[in-house]
Structures are given as structure tokens and as C-alpha cells.
Tab-separated table of C-alpha atoms in Angstrom:
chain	number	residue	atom	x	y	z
A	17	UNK	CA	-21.250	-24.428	19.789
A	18	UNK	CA	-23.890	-22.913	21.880
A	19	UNK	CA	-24.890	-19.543	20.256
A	20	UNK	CA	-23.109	-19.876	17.795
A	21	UNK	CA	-23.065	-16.967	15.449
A	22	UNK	CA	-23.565	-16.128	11.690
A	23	UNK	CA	-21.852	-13.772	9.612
A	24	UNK	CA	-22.846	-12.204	6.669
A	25	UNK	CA	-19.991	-10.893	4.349
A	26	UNK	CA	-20.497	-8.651	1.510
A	27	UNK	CA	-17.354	-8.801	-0.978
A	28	UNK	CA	-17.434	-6.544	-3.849
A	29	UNK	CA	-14.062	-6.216	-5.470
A	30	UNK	CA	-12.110	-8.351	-7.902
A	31	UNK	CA	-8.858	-10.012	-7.022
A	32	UNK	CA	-5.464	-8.995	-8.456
A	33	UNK	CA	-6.616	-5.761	-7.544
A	34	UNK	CA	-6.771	-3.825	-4.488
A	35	UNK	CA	-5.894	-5.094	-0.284
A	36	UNK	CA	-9.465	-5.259	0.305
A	37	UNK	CA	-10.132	-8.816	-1.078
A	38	UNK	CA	-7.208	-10.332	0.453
A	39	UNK	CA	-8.348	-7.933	3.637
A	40	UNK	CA	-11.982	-9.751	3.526
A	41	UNK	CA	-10.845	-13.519	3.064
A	42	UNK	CA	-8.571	-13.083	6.075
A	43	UNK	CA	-11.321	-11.839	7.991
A	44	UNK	CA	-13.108	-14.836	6.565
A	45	UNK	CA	-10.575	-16.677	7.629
A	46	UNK	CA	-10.488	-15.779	10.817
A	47	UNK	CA	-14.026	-16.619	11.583
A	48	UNK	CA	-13.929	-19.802	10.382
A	49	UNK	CA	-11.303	-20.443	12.478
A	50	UNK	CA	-13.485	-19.114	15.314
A	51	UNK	CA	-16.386	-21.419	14.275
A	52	UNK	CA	-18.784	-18.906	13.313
A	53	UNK	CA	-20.990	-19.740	10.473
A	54	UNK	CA	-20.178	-17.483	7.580
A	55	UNK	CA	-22.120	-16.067	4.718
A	56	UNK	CA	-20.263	-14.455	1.728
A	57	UNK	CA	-22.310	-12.780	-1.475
A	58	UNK	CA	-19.818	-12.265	-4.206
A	59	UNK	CA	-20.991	-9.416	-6.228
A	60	UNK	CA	-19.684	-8.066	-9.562
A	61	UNK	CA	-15.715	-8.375	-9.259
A	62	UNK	CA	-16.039	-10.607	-6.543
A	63	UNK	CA	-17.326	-13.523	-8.478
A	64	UNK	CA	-13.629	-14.227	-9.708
A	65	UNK	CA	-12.311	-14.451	-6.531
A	66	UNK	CA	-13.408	-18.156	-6.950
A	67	UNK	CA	-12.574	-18.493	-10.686
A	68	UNK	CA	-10.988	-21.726	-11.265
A	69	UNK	CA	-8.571	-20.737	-14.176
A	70	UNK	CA	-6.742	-17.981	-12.407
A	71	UNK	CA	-2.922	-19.740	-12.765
A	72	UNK	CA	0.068	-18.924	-11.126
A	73	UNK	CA	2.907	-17.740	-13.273
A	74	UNK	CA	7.025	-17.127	-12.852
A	75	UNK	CA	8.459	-13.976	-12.317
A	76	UNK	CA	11.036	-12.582	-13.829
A	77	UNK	CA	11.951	-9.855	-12.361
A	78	UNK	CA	11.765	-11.979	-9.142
A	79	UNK	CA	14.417	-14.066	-10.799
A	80	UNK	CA	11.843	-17.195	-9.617
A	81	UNK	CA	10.163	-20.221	-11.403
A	82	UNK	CA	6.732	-20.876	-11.070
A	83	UNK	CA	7.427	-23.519	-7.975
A	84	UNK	CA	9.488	-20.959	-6.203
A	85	UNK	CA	7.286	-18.034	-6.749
A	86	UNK	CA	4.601	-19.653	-5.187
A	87	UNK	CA	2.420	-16.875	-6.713
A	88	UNK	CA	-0.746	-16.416	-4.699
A	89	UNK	CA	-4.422	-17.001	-6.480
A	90	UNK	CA	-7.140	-16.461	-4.464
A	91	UNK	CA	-9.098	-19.548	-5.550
A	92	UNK	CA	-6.594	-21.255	-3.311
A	93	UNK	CA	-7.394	-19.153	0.013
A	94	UNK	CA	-11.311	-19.977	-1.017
A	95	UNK	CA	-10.894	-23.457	-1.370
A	96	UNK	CA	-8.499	-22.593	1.784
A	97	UNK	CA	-11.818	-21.406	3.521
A	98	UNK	CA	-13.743	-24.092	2.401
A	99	UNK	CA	-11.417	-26.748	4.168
A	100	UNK	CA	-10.468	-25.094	7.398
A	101	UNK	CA	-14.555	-25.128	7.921
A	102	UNK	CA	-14.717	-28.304	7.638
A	103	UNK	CA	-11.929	-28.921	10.847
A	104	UNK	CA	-13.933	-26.121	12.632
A	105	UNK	CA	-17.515	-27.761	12.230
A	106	UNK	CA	-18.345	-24.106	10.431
A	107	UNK	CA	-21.213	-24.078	7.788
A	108	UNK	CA	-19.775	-21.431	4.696
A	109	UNK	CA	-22.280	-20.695	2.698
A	110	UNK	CA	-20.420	-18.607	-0.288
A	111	UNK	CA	-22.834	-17.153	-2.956
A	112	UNK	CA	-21.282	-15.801	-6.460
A	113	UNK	CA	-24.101	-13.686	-8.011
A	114	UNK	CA	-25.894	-14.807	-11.017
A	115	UNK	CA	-25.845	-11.903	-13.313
A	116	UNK	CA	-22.434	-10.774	-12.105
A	117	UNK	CA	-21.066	-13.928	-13.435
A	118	UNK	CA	-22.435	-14.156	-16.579
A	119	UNK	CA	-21.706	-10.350	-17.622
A	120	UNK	CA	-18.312	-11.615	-16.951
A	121	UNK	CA	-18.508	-14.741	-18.071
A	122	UNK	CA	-17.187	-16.075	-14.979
A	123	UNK	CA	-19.045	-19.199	-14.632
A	124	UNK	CA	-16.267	-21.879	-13.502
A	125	UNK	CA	-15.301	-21.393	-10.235
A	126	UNK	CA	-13.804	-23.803	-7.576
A	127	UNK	CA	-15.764	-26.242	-5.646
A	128	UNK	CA	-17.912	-24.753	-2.513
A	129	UNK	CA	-19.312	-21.880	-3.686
A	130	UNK	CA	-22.920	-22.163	-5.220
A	131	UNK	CA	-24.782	-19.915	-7.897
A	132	UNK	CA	-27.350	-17.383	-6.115
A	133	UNK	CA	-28.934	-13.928	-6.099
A	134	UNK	CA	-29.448	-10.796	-4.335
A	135	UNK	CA	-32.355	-12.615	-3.056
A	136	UNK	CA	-29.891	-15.191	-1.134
A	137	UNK	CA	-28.020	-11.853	-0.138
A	138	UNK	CA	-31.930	-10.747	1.884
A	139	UNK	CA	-32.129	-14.245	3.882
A	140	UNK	CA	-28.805	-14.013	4.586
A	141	UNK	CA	-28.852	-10.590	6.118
A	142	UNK	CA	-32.368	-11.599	7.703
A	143	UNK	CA	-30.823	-14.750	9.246
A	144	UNK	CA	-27.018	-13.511	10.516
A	145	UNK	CA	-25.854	-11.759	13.583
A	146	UNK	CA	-24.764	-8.897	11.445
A	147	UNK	CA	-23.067	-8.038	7.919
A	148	UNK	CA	-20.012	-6.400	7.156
A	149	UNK	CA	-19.905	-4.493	3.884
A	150	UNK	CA	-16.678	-4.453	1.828
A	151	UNK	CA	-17.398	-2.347	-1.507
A	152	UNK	CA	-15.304	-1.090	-4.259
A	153	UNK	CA	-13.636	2.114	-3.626
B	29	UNK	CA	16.042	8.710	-29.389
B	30	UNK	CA	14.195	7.059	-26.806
B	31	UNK	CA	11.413	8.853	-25.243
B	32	UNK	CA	11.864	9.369	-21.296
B	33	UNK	CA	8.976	8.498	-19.348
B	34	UNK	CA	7.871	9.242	-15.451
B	35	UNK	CA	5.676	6.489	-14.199
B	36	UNK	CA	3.611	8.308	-11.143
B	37	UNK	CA	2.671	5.659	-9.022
B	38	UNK	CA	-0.069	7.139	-6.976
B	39	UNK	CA	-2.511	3.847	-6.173
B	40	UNK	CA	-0.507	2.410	-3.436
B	41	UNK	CA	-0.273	-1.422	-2.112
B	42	UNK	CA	-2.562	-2.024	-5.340
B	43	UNK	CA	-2.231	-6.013	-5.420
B	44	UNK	CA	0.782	-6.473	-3.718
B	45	UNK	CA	-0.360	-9.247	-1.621
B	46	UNK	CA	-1.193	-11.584	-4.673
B	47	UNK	CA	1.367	-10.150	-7.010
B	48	UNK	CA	3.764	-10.209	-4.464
B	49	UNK	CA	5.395	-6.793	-5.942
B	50	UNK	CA	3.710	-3.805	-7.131
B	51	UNK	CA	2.404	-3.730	-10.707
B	52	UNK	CA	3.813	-0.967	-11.910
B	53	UNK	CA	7.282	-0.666	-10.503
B	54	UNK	CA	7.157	-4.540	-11.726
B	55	UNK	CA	6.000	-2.945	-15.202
B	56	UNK	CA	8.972	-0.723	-14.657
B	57	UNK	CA	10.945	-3.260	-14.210
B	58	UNK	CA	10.476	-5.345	-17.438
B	59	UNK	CA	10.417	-2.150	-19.525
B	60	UNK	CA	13.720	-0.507	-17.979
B	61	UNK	CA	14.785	-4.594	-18.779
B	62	UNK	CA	13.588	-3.939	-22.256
B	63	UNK	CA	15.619	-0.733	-22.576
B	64	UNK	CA	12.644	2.281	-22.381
B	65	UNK	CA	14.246	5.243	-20.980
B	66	UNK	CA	12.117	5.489	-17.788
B	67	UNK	CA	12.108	7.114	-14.111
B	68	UNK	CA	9.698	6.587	-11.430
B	69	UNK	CA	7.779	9.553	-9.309
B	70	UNK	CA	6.268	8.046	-5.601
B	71	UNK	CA	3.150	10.314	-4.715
B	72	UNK	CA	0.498	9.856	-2.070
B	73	UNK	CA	0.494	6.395	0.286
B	74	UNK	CA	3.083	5.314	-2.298
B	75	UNK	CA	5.990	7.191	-0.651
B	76	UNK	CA	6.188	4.231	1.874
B	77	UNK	CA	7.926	1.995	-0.552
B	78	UNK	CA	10.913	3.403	-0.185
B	79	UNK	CA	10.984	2.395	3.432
B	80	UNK	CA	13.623	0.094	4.980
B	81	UNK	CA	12.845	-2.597	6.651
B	82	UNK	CA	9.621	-3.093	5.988
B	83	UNK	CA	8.220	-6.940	6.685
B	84	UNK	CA	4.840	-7.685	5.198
B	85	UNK	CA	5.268	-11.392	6.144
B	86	UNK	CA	3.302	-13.855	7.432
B	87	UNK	CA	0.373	-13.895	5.791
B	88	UNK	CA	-1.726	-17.343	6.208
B	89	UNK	CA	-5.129	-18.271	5.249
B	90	UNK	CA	-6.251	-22.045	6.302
B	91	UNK	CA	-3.271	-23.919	5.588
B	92	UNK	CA	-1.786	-21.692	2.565
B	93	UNK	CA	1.197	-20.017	3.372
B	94	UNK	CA	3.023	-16.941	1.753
B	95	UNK	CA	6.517	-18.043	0.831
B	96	UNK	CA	7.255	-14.937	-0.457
B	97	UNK	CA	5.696	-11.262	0.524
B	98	UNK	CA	6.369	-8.312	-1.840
B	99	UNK	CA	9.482	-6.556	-1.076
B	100	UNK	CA	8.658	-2.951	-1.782
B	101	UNK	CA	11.954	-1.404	-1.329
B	102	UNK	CA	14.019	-4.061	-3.056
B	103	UNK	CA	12.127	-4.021	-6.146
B	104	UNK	CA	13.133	-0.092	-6.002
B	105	UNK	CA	16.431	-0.748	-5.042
B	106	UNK	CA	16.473	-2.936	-8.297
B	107	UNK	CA	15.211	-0.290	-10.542
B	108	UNK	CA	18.124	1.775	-9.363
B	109	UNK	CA	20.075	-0.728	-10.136
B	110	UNK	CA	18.701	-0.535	-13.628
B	111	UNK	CA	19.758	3.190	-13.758
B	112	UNK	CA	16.235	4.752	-13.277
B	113	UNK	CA	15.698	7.659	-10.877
B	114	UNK	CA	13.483	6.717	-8.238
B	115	UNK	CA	11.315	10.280	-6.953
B	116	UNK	CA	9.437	10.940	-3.992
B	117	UNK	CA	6.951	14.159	-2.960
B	118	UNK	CA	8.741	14.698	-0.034
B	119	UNK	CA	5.438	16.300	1.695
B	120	UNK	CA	3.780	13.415	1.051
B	121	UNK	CA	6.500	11.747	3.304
B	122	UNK	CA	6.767	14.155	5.614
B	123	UNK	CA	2.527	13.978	6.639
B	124	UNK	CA	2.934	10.420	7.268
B	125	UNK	CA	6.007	10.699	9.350
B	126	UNK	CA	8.629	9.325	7.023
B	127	UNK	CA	12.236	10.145	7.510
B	128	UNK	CA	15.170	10.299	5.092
B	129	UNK	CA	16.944	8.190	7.181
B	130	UNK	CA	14.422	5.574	6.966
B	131	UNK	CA	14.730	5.724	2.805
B	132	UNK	CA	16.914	3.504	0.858
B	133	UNK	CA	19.795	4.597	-0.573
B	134	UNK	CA	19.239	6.492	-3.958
B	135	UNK	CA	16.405	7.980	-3.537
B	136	UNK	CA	15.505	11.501	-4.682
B	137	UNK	CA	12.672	13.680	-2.899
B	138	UNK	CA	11.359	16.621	-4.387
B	139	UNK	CA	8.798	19.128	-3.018
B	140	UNK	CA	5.649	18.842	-4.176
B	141	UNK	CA	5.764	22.099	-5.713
B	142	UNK	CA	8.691	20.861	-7.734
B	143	UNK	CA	6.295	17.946	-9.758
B	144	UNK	CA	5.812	20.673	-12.718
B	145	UNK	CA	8.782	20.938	-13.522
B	146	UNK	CA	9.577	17.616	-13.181
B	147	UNK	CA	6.898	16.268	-15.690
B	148	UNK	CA	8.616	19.208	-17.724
B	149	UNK	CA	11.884	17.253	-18.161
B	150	UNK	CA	9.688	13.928	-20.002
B	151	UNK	CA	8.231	13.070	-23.102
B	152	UNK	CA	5.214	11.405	-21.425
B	153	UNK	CA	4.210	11.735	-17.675
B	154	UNK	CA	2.012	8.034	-16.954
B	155	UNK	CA	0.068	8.666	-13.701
B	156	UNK	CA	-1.039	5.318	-12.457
């Protein structure tokens, strides 16, 4: 794609917790969809978006099994990321921080994302067409 | 006797997306299930629960697909059901344009200047 552009996306907050990280991964979504090349730094919270034990459960008060629940984990709308980039010819480059992992002890996360540093977080911001910031609130 | 507890639910659309309900009229759910004596106050962006209608569908990322978006007002409507009083601040409605006629059935709005005495008539008040 001829000028094709980069994004940088900052994500800051954990899943299973507020709109904002389904809000950022449909953005995500969206440019991927567009072809853009996307950046994404997980910091603190973030880094579990990935995290490869979240498990859907039933729901009771739903009166539905785990099949017809179809509870949503967001490792599932990464990995989702991941593939639809692939179709698109988009390069994601998703970065879960170092230290914010291991304070959390986070470290097993879906396949795609890579291990990195605020120092990924610099060339990324030097290298994209701009950055959008989503932080905790 | 059971003690009576008003669960304030203030931190609106908190998870709903993934959890497909919100946590703590879910928690209100399983606990009225489990027989606590329990009514719930709306306050702030939370009032817009008990709106009819309301179709959060659709949401798609890659090739996932939600099969099934919170429903807000049912879950309320099921708490009802339960025989829990479901509470709004009525100015908080009001600000954002909300009309009675747009509630579901059972639900009780207060003025804001009624919350005091509200929390007055519970053992614990639980402001979430």
C-alpha cells in the first residue's frame, strides 16, 4: 500500500474491567482492517489482555452453559488481531512490557505478542504516523 | 434476621462487554439467589440501565462474534423478579435526558436529596 501508515497504540488498562480495552482493540481492529501497520505497548494492566489462561465460564444467572454463553476473553480478539493482519498484509507489532509482566506474573500470553520495554515504546513513537494514548482512569 | 443491604452501583458499563452483564447487579443476582436481603440504588451513568430497549449488539473483532451482548435492563427486570427494589437518583436521569416512560416497569426513582434517608432504612450501604 503506497504510504501506508503506522500506528502507535498505547493500552494501559486490564481487561474484565472497564470499556476502554474493548474500546482500544476495536480501534485496533479497525486499522488492521484498514491495512495500517499497528504498534501496541501493553503497559501494567494491559499485559493480561493477552494472558493465555483467561477461560470462559457458564453463567448462571444467564441460565447458559459455557458453549452458549460464549463468554468473551480478550485473548481471543488479540489472537483475533493477529489473524485478520495477516488477510490485510498489516505488520502488528504488539509489545507486553517487561516489568509489568513480571510484577504480575503475567508471563504466558497468546502467540503474537513479543516481550519488550519502554524503550520499544520510543522507536515506536519515533517511527509511527502518530500515537493514541488510552490510560487508566 | 437478615441484614438488608443497598448495593450503589455508581461505576457504570464497568465490563459489560466481556462479562456480558454488569458485575454487580450479576453479584446481586447470585446473592438475592442465595437469599441476602438486598436492594439496588442506580446513581450517576448507571441510571441508563433501566432503559428499554437498549441494543448493545453487534460487536465484532476479526472474525469473533458476540453471541450474546449484556442485557442491562433484563438483568434488572430479573432482580425484580427476585423481589429486590431496584432505585434510581432521578436527577441523575433527568441531566441525561431519561424519561420515566423509557424505564422498565418496577422501577423506583428517588430525588437525590432523598439518598440519606434511604441508606437510613439498611444495615450496610455498599457503594460500588
Amino acid at each position: 500500500m503506497a504510504g501506508k501508515k503506522t500506528l502507535t497504540f498505547v493500552l494501559m488498562d486490564p481487561p474484565f474491567e472497564t470499556p476502554r480495552s474493548t474500546t482500544a482493540i476495536r480501534l485496533i481492529d479497525i486499522a488492521v482492517q484498514r491495512g495500517y501497520d499497528v504498534n501496541v505497548f501493553a503497559y501494567e494492566g494491559a499485559v493480561n489482555l493477552a494472558f493465555s489462561r483467561q477461560t470462559p465460564h457458564a453463567n448462571a444467572v444467564h441460565g447458559r452453559d459455557v458453549a452458549e454463553e460464549g463468554h468473551p476473553v480478550p485473548r481471543e480478539w488479540v489472537a483475533e488481531i493477529f489473524k485478520q493482519a495477516q488477510r490485510t498484509g498489516s505488520k502488528v507489532d504488539w509489545v507486553q512490557c517487561g516489568l509489568c509482566v513480571d510484577e504480575r506474573g503475567a508471563g504466558e500470553w497468546i502467540s503474537g505478542p513479543r516481550r519488550g520495554s519502554p524503550a520499544d515504546l520510543v522507536k515506536f513513537t519515533e517511527t509511527s504516523d502518530n500515537t493514541l494514548v488510552i490510560p487508566t482512569r | 434476621m437478615a441484614k438488608k443491604i443497598l448495593q450503589v452501583v455508581e461505576s457504570a458499563y464497568r465490563a459489560t462487554i466481556e462479562e456480558q452483564d454488569d458485575t454487580v447487579v450479576w453479584l446481586s443476582n447470585m446473592m438475592k439467589g442465595a437469599g441476602m436481603n438486598l436492594d439496588l440504588l442506580l446513581v450517576g451513568g448507571a441510571v441508563n440501565y433501566v432503559i428499554k430497549n437498549q441494543d448493545p449488539s453487534g460487536l465484532a473483532i476479526g472474525d469473533w462474534k458476540q453471541a450474546h451482548p449484556p442485557e442491562l435492563a433484563q438483568d434488572l427486570e430479573k432482580l425484580i423478579g427476585k423481589g429486590s427494589t431496584v432505585y434510581l437518583v432521578e436527577d441523575d436521569a433527568t441531566v441525561r435526558g431519561l424519561e420515566r416512560n423509557d424505564f422498565i416497569a418496577g422501577i423506583k426513582a428517588i430525588p437525590r436529596a432523598g439518598m440519606a434517608k434511604l441508606f437510613d432504612a439498611y444495615d450496610q450501604v455498599w457503594h460500588w
